[in-house]
PDB file of C-alpha atoms in Angstrom:
ATOM      1  CA  MET A   1      33.383 176.703 106.019  1.00  0.00           C
ATOM      2  CA  ARG A   2      33.820 172.724 105.142  1.00  0.00           C
ATOM      3  CA  ILE A   3      35.818 170.775 105.768  1.00  0.00           C
ATOM      4  CA  ILE A   4      37.186 167.696 102.709  1.00  0.00           C
ATOM      5  CA  ARG A   5      39.747 165.025 103.020  1.00  0.00           C
ATOM      6  CA  THR A   6      39.560 162.727  99.375  1.00  0.00           C
ATOM      7  CA  GLN A   7      41.132 159.709 100.717  1.00  0.00           C
ATOM      8  CA  PRO A   8      40.400 158.154 104.452  1.00  0.00           C
ATOM      9  CA  VAL A   9      43.693 157.877 105.225  1.00  0.00           C
ATOM     10  CA  SER A  10      45.877 160.046 103.666  1.00  0.00           C
ATOM     11  CA  THR A  11      49.597 159.100 102.434  1.00  0.00           C
ATOM     12  CA  ARG A  12      51.349 160.686 104.994  1.00  0.00           C
ATOM     13  CA  ARG A  13      49.009 158.998 107.809  1.00  0.00           C
ATOM     14  CA  LYS A  14      50.342 155.591 105.704  1.00  0.00           C
ATOM     15  CA  LEU A  15      53.890 156.803 105.489  1.00  0.00           C
ATOM     16  CA  TYR A  16      54.012 158.060 109.396  1.00  0.00           C
ATOM     17  CA  GLN A  17      52.001 154.446 110.311  1.00  0.00           C
ATOM     18  CA  ARG A  18      54.405 153.251 109.087  1.00  0.00           C
ATOM     19  CA  ASP A  19      57.978 154.928 110.452  1.00  0.00           C
ATOM     20  CA  LEU A  20      56.184 154.343 113.778  1.00  0.00           C
ATOM     21  CA  GLY A  21      56.221 150.675 113.664  1.00  0.00           C
ATOM     22  CA  LEU A  22      60.277 150.733 112.635  1.00  0.00           C
ATOM     23  CA  ALA A  23      60.860 153.460 114.739  1.00  0.00           C
ATOM     24  CA  VAL A  24      58.757 150.773 117.485  1.00  0.00           C
ATOM     25  CA  LEU A  25      60.895 147.939 115.778  1.00  0.00           C
ATOM     26  CA  LEU A  26      64.083 148.379 115.061  1.00  0.00           C
ATOM     27  CA  GLY A  27      64.046 150.564 118.221  1.00  0.00           C
ATOM     28  CA  GLY A  28      62.728 148.086 120.504  1.00  0.00           C
ATOM     29  CA  ALA A  29      65.512 145.532 118.498  1.00  0.00           C
ATOM     30  CA  GLY A  30      68.555 147.369 119.405  1.00  0.00           C
ATOM     31  CA  LEU A  31      67.120 148.069 123.083  1.00  0.00           C
ATOM     32  CA  LEU A  32      67.092 144.376 123.491  1.00  0.00           C
ATOM     33  CA  LEU A  33      70.740 143.535 122.492  1.00  0.00           C
ATOM     34  CA  VAL A  34      72.231 146.745 124.628  1.00  0.00           C
ATOM     35  CA  ILE A  35      70.491 144.432 127.576  1.00  0.00           C
ATOM     36  CA  VAL A  36      71.589 141.530 126.404  1.00  0.00           C
ATOM     37  CA  LEU A  37      75.284 142.454 126.254  1.00  0.00           C
ATOM     38  CA  ALA A  38      75.253 145.059 129.187  1.00  0.00           C
ATOM     39  CA  PHE A  39      73.952 141.311 131.626  1.00  0.00           C
ATOM     40  CA  GLY A  40      77.247 139.253 129.309  1.00  0.00           C
ATOM     41  CA  TRP A  41      74.302 137.263 127.982  1.00  0.00           C
ATOM     42  CA  LEU A  42      76.287 136.896 125.281  1.00  0.00           C
ATOM     43  CA  ALA A  43      80.555 136.750 124.913  1.00  0.00           C
ATOM     44  CA  ASP A  44      81.689 139.803 126.803  1.00  0.00           C
ATOM     45  CA  THR A  45      84.777 139.766 125.005  1.00  0.00           C
ATOM     46  CA  GLY A  46      86.067 139.746 121.886  1.00  0.00           C
ATOM     47  CA  LEU A  47      85.202 140.445 118.161  1.00  0.00           C
ATOM     48  CA  GLY A  48      81.452 138.920 118.635  1.00  0.00           C
ATOM     49  CA  PHE A  49      81.223 141.508 121.405  1.00  0.00           C
ATOM     50  CA  TRP A  50      82.026 144.269 119.384  1.00  0.00           C
ATOM     51  CA  VAL A  51      79.827 143.742 116.575  1.00  0.00           C
ATOM     52  CA  GLY A  52      77.098 142.470 118.701  1.00  0.00           C
ATOM     53  CA  LEU A  53      77.204 146.637 120.143  1.00  0.00           C
ATOM     54  CA  ILE A  54      77.975 147.909 116.359  1.00  0.00           C
ATOM     55  CA  VAL A  55      74.769 146.185 115.995  1.00  0.00           C
ATOM     56  CA  ALA A  56      72.935 147.289 118.347  1.00  0.00           C
ATOM     57  CA  LEU A  57      73.498 150.999 118.622  1.00  0.00           C
ATOM     58  CA  GLY A  58      72.669 150.938 114.951  1.00  0.00           C
ATOM     59  CA  LEU A  59      69.622 150.014 115.515  1.00  0.00           C
ATOM     60  CA  LEU A  60      69.645 152.231 117.493  1.00  0.00           C
ATOM     61  CA  ALA A  61      70.254 155.151 115.819  1.00  0.00           C
ATOM     62  CA  ALA A  62      67.529 154.206 113.035  1.00  0.00           C
ATOM     63  CA  GLY A  63      64.946 154.169 115.951  1.00  0.00           C
ATOM     64  CA  GLY A  64      65.794 157.465 116.729  1.00  0.00           C
ATOM     65  CA  TRP A  65      65.915 158.320 112.491  1.00  0.00           C
ATOM     66  CA  PHE A  66      62.216 157.453 112.344  1.00  0.00           C
ATOM     67  CA  SER A  67      60.965 158.145 115.473  1.00  0.00           C
ATOM     68  CA  LEU A  68      62.209 162.051 114.033  1.00  0.00           C
ATOM     69  CA  THR A  69      59.629 161.146 111.450  1.00  0.00           C
ATOM     70  CA  THR A  70      56.727 160.858 113.099  1.00  0.00           C
ATOM     71  CA  LEU A  71      57.795 163.580 115.573  1.00  0.00           C
ATOM     72  CA  LYS A  72      58.085 166.321 112.284  1.00  0.00           C
ATOM     73  CA  TYR A  73      54.298 164.081 111.401  1.00  0.00           C
ATOM     74  CA  TRP A  74      52.707 165.122 114.665  1.00  0.00           C
ATOM     75  CA  GLN A  75      53.876 168.784 113.914  1.00  0.00           C
ATOM     76  CA  ASN A  76      53.247 169.479 110.681  1.00  0.00           C
ATOM     77  CA  GLN A  77      49.614 167.695 112.458  1.00  0.00           C
ATOM     78  CA  ARG A  78      49.875 170.591 115.044  1.00  0.00           C
ATOM     79  CA  ILE A  79      49.707 172.848 112.315  1.00  0.00           C
ATOM     80  CA  GLU A  80      47.071 172.472 109.971  1.00  0.00           C
ATOM     81  CA  GLU A  81      44.448 171.743 113.391  1.00  0.00           C
ATOM     82  CA  ARG A  82      45.522 175.159 113.681  1.00  0.00           C
ATOM     83  CA  ILE A  83      45.085 176.312 109.561  1.00  0.00           C
ATOM     84  CA  SER A  84      41.387 174.895 110.213  1.00  0.00           C
ATOM     85  CA  GLU A  85      40.436 176.216 113.479  1.00  0.00           C
ATOM     86  CA  ILE A  86      41.259 179.890 111.790  1.00  0.00           C
ATOM     87  CA  LEU A  87      40.261 179.335 108.710  1.00  0.00           C
ATOM     88  CA  ILE A  88      36.749 177.876 110.428  1.00  0.00           C
ATOM     89  CA  ARG A  89      36.628 181.365 111.895  1.00  0.00           C
ATOM     90  CA  ARG A  90      37.118 183.564 109.697  1.00  0.00           C
ATOM     91  CA  LEU A  91      35.392 181.994 106.316  1.00  0.00           C
ATOM     92  CA  GLY A  92      32.048 181.929 105.155  1.00  0.00           C
ATOM     93  CA  ASP A  93      30.005 178.601 103.698  1.00  0.00           C
ATOM     94  CA  GLU A  94      31.074 179.885 101.088  1.00  0.00           C
ATOM     95  CA  TYR A  95      34.492 178.329 101.244  1.00  0.00           C
ATOM     96  CA  ILE A  96      36.208 174.463 101.186  1.00  0.00           C
ATOM     97  CA  TYR A  97      39.062 173.922 102.881  1.00  0.00           C
ATOM     98  CA  PHE A  98      40.766 170.502 101.132  1.00  0.00           C
ATOM     99  CA  ARG A  99      43.374 169.137 103.140  1.00  0.00           C
ATOM    100  CA  ASN A 100      45.936 166.582 102.443  1.00  0.00           C
ATOM    101  CA  LEU A 101      44.447 166.570  98.880  1.00  0.00           C
ATOM    102  CA  THR A 102      46.417 164.452  96.052  1.00  0.00           C
ATOM    103  CA  LEU A 103      45.150 165.252  93.215  1.00  0.00           C
ATOM    104  CA  PRO A 104      43.935 162.333  90.622  1.00  0.00           C
ATOM    105  CA  GLY A 105      46.349 161.818  88.160  1.00  0.00           C
ATOM    106  CA  GLN A 106      48.506 163.377  89.124  1.00  0.00           C
ATOM    107  CA  ARG A 107      51.924 162.192  90.902  1.00  0.00           C
ATOM    108  CA  SER A 108      54.705 164.676  90.395  1.00  0.00           C
ATOM    109  CA  VAL A 109      54.189 166.970  93.301  1.00  0.00           C
ATOM    110  CA  GLY A 110      52.359 164.269  95.610  1.00  0.00           C
ATOM    111  CA  GLU A 111      50.495 165.333  98.737  1.00  0.00           C
ATOM    112  CA  ILE A 112      49.475 168.515  98.990  1.00  0.00           C
ATOM    113  CA  ASP A 113      48.815 170.119 102.219  1.00  0.00           C
ATOM    114  CA  GLY A 114      45.564 172.273 101.611  1.00  0.00           C
ATOM    115  CA  VAL A 115      43.838 174.136  98.996  1.00  0.00           C
ATOM    116  CA  LEU A 116      41.408 176.469  99.987  1.00  0.00           C
ATOM    117  CA  LEU A 117      38.115 176.987  97.195  1.00  0.00           C
ATOM    118  CA  GLY A 118      36.460 179.572  97.198  1.00  0.00           C
ATOM    119  CA  PRO A 119      34.936 182.920  95.013  1.00  0.00           C
ATOM    120  CA  PRO A 120      38.833 184.912  94.585  1.00  0.00           C
ATOM    121  CA  GLY A 121      39.568 180.941  93.211  1.00  0.00           C
ATOM    122  CA  ALA A 122      41.702 178.836  94.820  1.00  0.00           C
ATOM    123  CA  LEU A 123      44.548 178.868  97.644  1.00  0.00           C
ATOM    124  CA  VAL A 124      46.872 176.968  97.516  1.00  0.00           C
ATOM    125  CA  ILE A 125      48.821 175.912 100.688  1.00  0.00           C
ATOM    126  CA  GLN A 126      51.794 174.146 102.080  1.00  0.00           C
ATOM    127  CA  ILE A 127      53.091 174.136 105.526  1.00  0.00           C
ATOM    128  CA  GLU A 128      56.801 174.151 106.774  1.00  0.00           C
ATOM    129  CA  ALA A 129      57.251 173.194 109.968  1.00  0.00           C
ATOM    130  CA  ALA A 130      61.071 173.674 110.384  1.00  0.00           C
ATOM    131  CA  ARG A 131      62.124 175.609 113.981  1.00  0.00           C
ATOM    132  CA  GLY A 132      64.373 178.285 114.021  1.00  0.00           C
ATOM    133  CA  ASN A 133      65.018 180.973 112.321  1.00  0.00           C
ATOM    134  CA  PHE A 134      64.707 181.294 108.781  1.00  0.00           C
ATOM    135  CA  ALA A 135      66.496 184.351 105.791  1.00  0.00           C
ATOM    136  CA  VAL A 136      65.036 184.064 102.529  1.00  0.00           C
ATOM    137  CA  GLU A 137      65.685 185.007  98.376  1.00  0.00           C
ATOM    138  CA  GLY A 138      63.819 184.039  95.664  1.00  0.00           C
ATOM    139  CA  ASP A 139      63.552 180.595  95.774  1.00  0.00           C
ATOM    140  CA  THR A 140      66.631 179.731  98.786  1.00  0.00           C
ATOM    141  CA  TRP A 141      65.733 179.254 101.972  1.00  0.00           C
ATOM    142  CA  TYR A 142      68.457 179.380 105.252  1.00  0.00           C
ATOM    143  CA  ARG A 143      68.483 179.096 108.092  1.00  0.00           C
ATOM    144  CA  TYR A 144      71.043 180.335 111.094  1.00  0.00           C
ATOM    145  CA  GLY A 145      72.450 179.150 113.591  1.00  0.00           C
ATOM    146  CA  ARG A 146      72.700 176.013 111.363  1.00  0.00           C
ATOM    147  CA  GLY A 147      75.946 173.889 109.856  1.00  0.00           C
ATOM    148  CA  PRO A 148      79.441 176.188 108.573  1.00  0.00           C
ATOM    149  CA  ALA A 149      78.812 179.418 107.990  1.00  0.00           C
ATOM    150  CA  THR A 150      77.465 179.685 103.969  1.00  0.00           C
ATOM    151  CA  LYS A 151      79.877 180.986 101.808  1.00  0.00           C
ATOM    152  CA  PRO A 152      78.847 184.463 100.139  1.00  0.00           C
ATOM    153  CA  THR A 153      77.102 185.278  96.921  1.00  0.00           C
ATOM    154  CA  PRO A 154      77.186 188.440  94.190  1.00  0.00           C
ATOM    155  CA  LYS A 155      74.951 189.063  96.671  1.00  0.00           C
ATOM    156  CA  PRO A 156      75.388 188.251 100.110  1.00  0.00           C
ATOM    157  CA  PHE A 157      72.740 188.608 103.465  1.00  0.00           C
ATOM    158  CA  SER A 158      75.279 191.623 104.692  1.00  0.00           C
ATOM    159  CA  GLN A 159      73.450 193.968 102.917  1.00  0.00           C
ATOM    160  CA  LEU A 160      69.948 193.526 102.977  1.00  0.00           C
ATOM    161  CA  HIS A 161      70.128 193.290 107.273  1.00  0.00           C
ATOM    162  CA  SER A 162      73.194 194.720 109.562  1.00  0.00           C
ATOM    163  CA  GLY A 163      73.435 193.239 113.617  1.00  0.00           C
ATOM    164  CA  PRO A 164      74.734 190.498 115.058  1.00  0.00           C
ATOM    165  CA  ALA A 165      72.336 187.721 113.662  1.00  0.00           C
ATOM    166  CA  MET A 166      74.934 188.052 110.545  1.00  0.00           C
ATOM    167  CA  ILE A 167      78.274 186.414 112.544  1.00  0.00           C
ATOM    168  CA  GLU A 168      75.946 183.621 112.741  1.00  0.00           C
ATOM    169  CA  PRO A 169      76.538 180.078 110.096  1.00  0.00           C
ATOM    170  CA  LEU A 170      74.251 180.241 107.345  1.00  0.00           C
ATOM    171  CA  SER A 171      73.223 176.443 106.108  1.00  0.00           C
ATOM    172  CA  ARG A 172      70.905 176.109 103.396  1.00  0.00           C
ATOM    173  CA  LEU A 173      67.689 174.269 102.723  1.00  0.00           C
ATOM    174  CA  ASP A 174      67.373 170.883 100.714  1.00  0.00           C
ATOM    175  CA  ASP A 175      64.141 171.521  99.769  1.00  0.00           C
ATOM    176  CA  SER A 176      62.763 175.270  99.826  1.00  0.00           C
ATOM    177  CA  PRO A 177      59.016 175.480 100.606  1.00  0.00           C
ATOM    178  CA  THR A 178      58.181 178.374  97.806  1.00  0.00           C
ATOM    179  CA  TRP A 179      59.357 176.209  95.724  1.00  0.00           C
ATOM    180  CA  THR A 180      57.125 173.556  96.111  1.00  0.00           C
ATOM    181  CA  VAL A 181      54.216 175.158  96.898  1.00  0.00           C
ATOM    182  CA  ILE A 182      54.225 176.858  93.464  1.00  0.00           C
ATOM    183  CA  ARG A 183      54.764 173.237  91.615  1.00  0.00           C
ATOM    184  CA  ALA A 184      51.730 172.313  93.492  1.00  0.00           C
ATOM    185  CA  ALA A 185      49.653 175.664  92.699  1.00  0.00           C
ATOM    186  CA  ARG A 186      51.245 174.610  88.625  1.00  0.00           C
ATOM    187  CA  GLU A 187      49.798 171.410  89.544  1.00  0.00           C
ATOM    188  CA  VAL A 188      46.324 172.598  90.512  1.00  0.00           C
ATOM    189  CA  LYS A 189      46.052 175.405  87.522  1.00  0.00           C
ATOM    190  CA  ALA A 190      46.375 172.874  84.641  1.00  0.00           C
ATOM    191  CA  TRP A 191      44.288 170.262  86.490  1.00  0.00           C
ATOM    192  CA  LEU A 192      41.294 173.134  87.151  1.00  0.00           C
ATOM    193  CA  SER A 193      42.043 174.261  82.958  1.00  0.00           C
ATOM    194  CA  VAL A 194      41.652 170.326  81.349  1.00  0.00           C
ATOM    195  CA  ARG A 195      37.572 170.734  83.502  1.00  0.00           C
ATOM    196  CA  GLU A 196      36.086 173.274  80.977  1.00  0.00           C
ATOM    197  CA  LEU A 197      35.285 175.138  83.692  1.00  0.00           C
ATOM    198  CA  PRO A 198      35.726 178.998  84.082  1.00  0.00           C
ATOM    199  CA  GLN A 199      39.020 180.506  84.270  1.00  0.00           C
ATOM    200  CA  VAL A 200      40.342 179.757  88.007  1.00  0.00           C
ATOM    201  CA  VAL A 201      43.076 182.068  89.830  1.00  0.00           C
ATOM    202  CA  VAL A 202      44.771 179.709  92.158  1.00  0.00           C
ATOM    203  CA  GLN A 203      47.253 181.649  94.504  1.00  0.00           C
ATOM    204  CA  PRO A 204      50.156 180.133  96.479  1.00  0.00           C
ATOM    205  CA  VAL A 205      51.226 180.494 100.055  1.00  0.00           C
ATOM    206  CA  VAL A 206      54.221 179.109 102.816  1.00  0.00           C
ATOM    207  CA  VAL A 207      52.468 178.970 106.318  1.00  0.00           C
ATOM    208  CA  LEU A 208      55.723 178.794 108.310  1.00  0.00           C
ATOM    209  CA  GLY A 209      54.318 177.123 111.745  1.00  0.00           C
ATOM    210  CA  ASN A 210      56.887 176.812 113.935  1.00  0.00           C
ATOM    211  CA  GLY A 211      60.352 179.472 112.338  1.00  0.00           C
ATOM    212  CA  GLN A 212      60.407 183.157 112.801  1.00  0.00           C
ATOM    213  CA  ILE A 213      61.284 185.312 109.487  1.00  0.00           C
ATOM    214  CA  HIS A 214      64.662 187.360 109.948  1.00  0.00           C
ATOM    215  CA  ASN A 215      65.506 188.148 106.026  1.00  0.00           C
ATOM    216  CA  LEU A 216      63.188 188.264 103.063  1.00  0.00           C
ATOM    217  CA  LYS A 217      64.014 189.676 100.213  1.00  0.00           C
ATOM    218  CA  ARG A 218      61.650 188.799  96.789  1.00  0.00           C
ATOM    219  CA  PRO A 219      59.893 185.367  97.430  1.00  0.00           C
ATOM    220  CA  SER A 220      58.587 183.646  94.844  1.00  0.00           C
ATOM    221  CA  ALA A 221      55.432 182.955  96.819  1.00  0.00           C
ATOM    222  CA  PRO A 222      54.288 185.013 100.100  1.00  0.00           C
ATOM    223  CA  VAL A 223      55.570 183.645 103.590  1.00  0.00           C
ATOM    224  CA  VAL A 224      53.210 184.209 106.363  1.00  0.00           C
ATOM    225  CA  LEU A 225      54.058 183.019 109.787  1.00  0.00           C
ATOM    226  CA  LEU A 226      51.472 181.035 111.455  1.00  0.00           C
ATOM    227  CA  ALA A 227      51.036 183.472 114.144  1.00  0.00           C
ATOM    228  CA  GLU A 228      50.015 185.872 111.453  1.00  0.00           C
ATOM    229  CA  LEU A 229      47.887 183.741 109.602  1.00  0.00           C
ATOM    230  CA  ASP A 230      44.427 185.299 110.428  1.00  0.00           C
ATOM    231  CA  HIS A 231      46.060 188.956 109.268  1.00  0.00           C
ATOM    232  CA  TYR A 232      47.297 187.323 106.159  1.00  0.00           C
ATOM    233  CA  LEU A 233      44.082 186.376 105.528  1.00  0.00           C
ATOM    234  CA  SER A 234      41.894 188.911 105.680  1.00  0.00           C
ATOM    235  CA  GLU A 235      43.963 191.755 103.521  1.00  0.00           C
ATOM    236  CA  THR A 236      43.712 188.385 100.345  1.00  0.00           C
ATOM    237  CA  LEU A 237      40.982 187.282 100.708  1.00  0.00           C
ATOM    238  CA  LEU A 238      37.926 188.887 103.005  1.00  0.00           C
ATOM    239  CA  ILE A 239      39.124 192.699 101.884  1.00  0.00           C
ATOM    240  CA  LYS A 240      39.890 192.012  97.828  1.00  0.00           C
ATOM    241  CA  GLN A 241      37.214 190.265  97.485  1.00  0.00           C
ATOM    242  CA  LEU A 242      37.605 190.146  93.140  1.00  0.00           C
ATOM    243  CA  PRO A 243      40.500 187.611  92.213  1.00  0.00           C
ATOM    244  CA  VAL A 244      43.077 189.649  90.270  1.00  0.00           C
ATOM    245  CA  GLU A 245      42.180 188.549  86.913  1.00  0.00           C
ATOM    246  CA  GLY A 246      38.876 186.416  85.555  1.00  0.00           C
ATOM    247  CA  GLU A 247      35.871 186.763  87.087  1.00  0.00           C
ATOM    248  CA  PRO A 248      34.491 185.304  91.214  1.00  0.00           C
ATOM    249  CA  LEU A 249      34.162 182.077  90.932  1.00  0.00           C
ATOM    250  CA  ALA A 250      30.311 181.235  92.055  1.00  0.00           C
ATOM    251  CA  GLU A 251      29.378 178.475  94.339  1.00  0.00           C
ATOM    252  CA  THR A 252      27.899 176.426  92.046  1.00  0.00           C
ATOM    253  CA  VAL A 253      31.320 176.258  90.265  1.00  0.00           C
ATOM    254  CA  VAL A 254      33.091 175.494  93.421  1.00  0.00           C
ATOM    255  CA  GLU A 255      30.538 172.822  94.053  1.00  0.00           C
ATOM    256  CA  GLN A 256      31.346 171.631  90.476  1.00  0.00           C
ATOM    257  CA  ILE A 257      35.200 171.336  91.416  1.00  0.00           C
ATOM    258  CA  VAL A 258      34.405 169.830  94.660  1.00  0.00           C
ATOM    259  CA  GLN A 259      32.322 166.947  93.911  1.00  0.00           C
ATOM    260  CA  ARG A 260      35.479 166.067  90.391  1.00  0.00           C
ATOM    261  CA  LEU A 261      37.735 166.068  92.802  1.00  0.00           C
ATOM    262  CA  GLN A 262      35.764 163.860  95.359  1.00  0.00           C
ATOM    263  CA  THR A 263      34.768 161.467  92.432  1.00  0.00           C
ATOM    264  CA  ASN A 264      38.190 161.028  90.703  1.00  0.00           C
ATOM    265  CA  ALA A 265      40.058 160.623  93.956  1.00  0.00           C
ATOM    266  CA  GLU A 266      42.055 157.842  94.117  1.00  0.00           C
TER     267      GLU A 266
END
């Protein structure tokens, strides 16, 4: 199996480099200002001192926030490497995996974590690196034990799960990984459909790298734990070789798609 990157430096890598620079710059400036205030090199009384302290704390907070974004990037990178290792071990030369793919001419979803091409079609992968225990209902994601308890809905989770875990508060995630991967899969499908290629079956999947699923009810896309990805591939790609619709993609068609992605990549 081949792994391809269409960009020498991905968009997320560029953002990581920017955030790392800001974390060092802002955090360093805040720390330097704290040292200056602590040693009394500025006025240690009056309004000037308190203004300086507030500015220093603000700089440290901003540096800490950018440090968290860089940490999230490295968590995603670790999961991406693990996924690549599993794919290389399980799949043959007829499969090609695009990492951090930006479709030419498409800007609505931005960079896609991964797109696997092979005889069954295209598998669009969305990585969720967040830690914790999650409940998923459709495209709505909740995390246990974070923030205030979620108000009951017409179909409360108490009907789905019984036990001590339900006394924990539920907080709703702002971004839904399943909805994100559904949108990405639609973009891939739309890009392929206007290139005069044979009908390609596009399937989405969310890979949960660090968390656990406590409740899973009618998700719009499969949600797979990283530890279970090997089994998922065996059940969906290696056993059911034929796609749900259309014909298996010939190796020449896969190569044609790859060439167009590489040639048109921006």
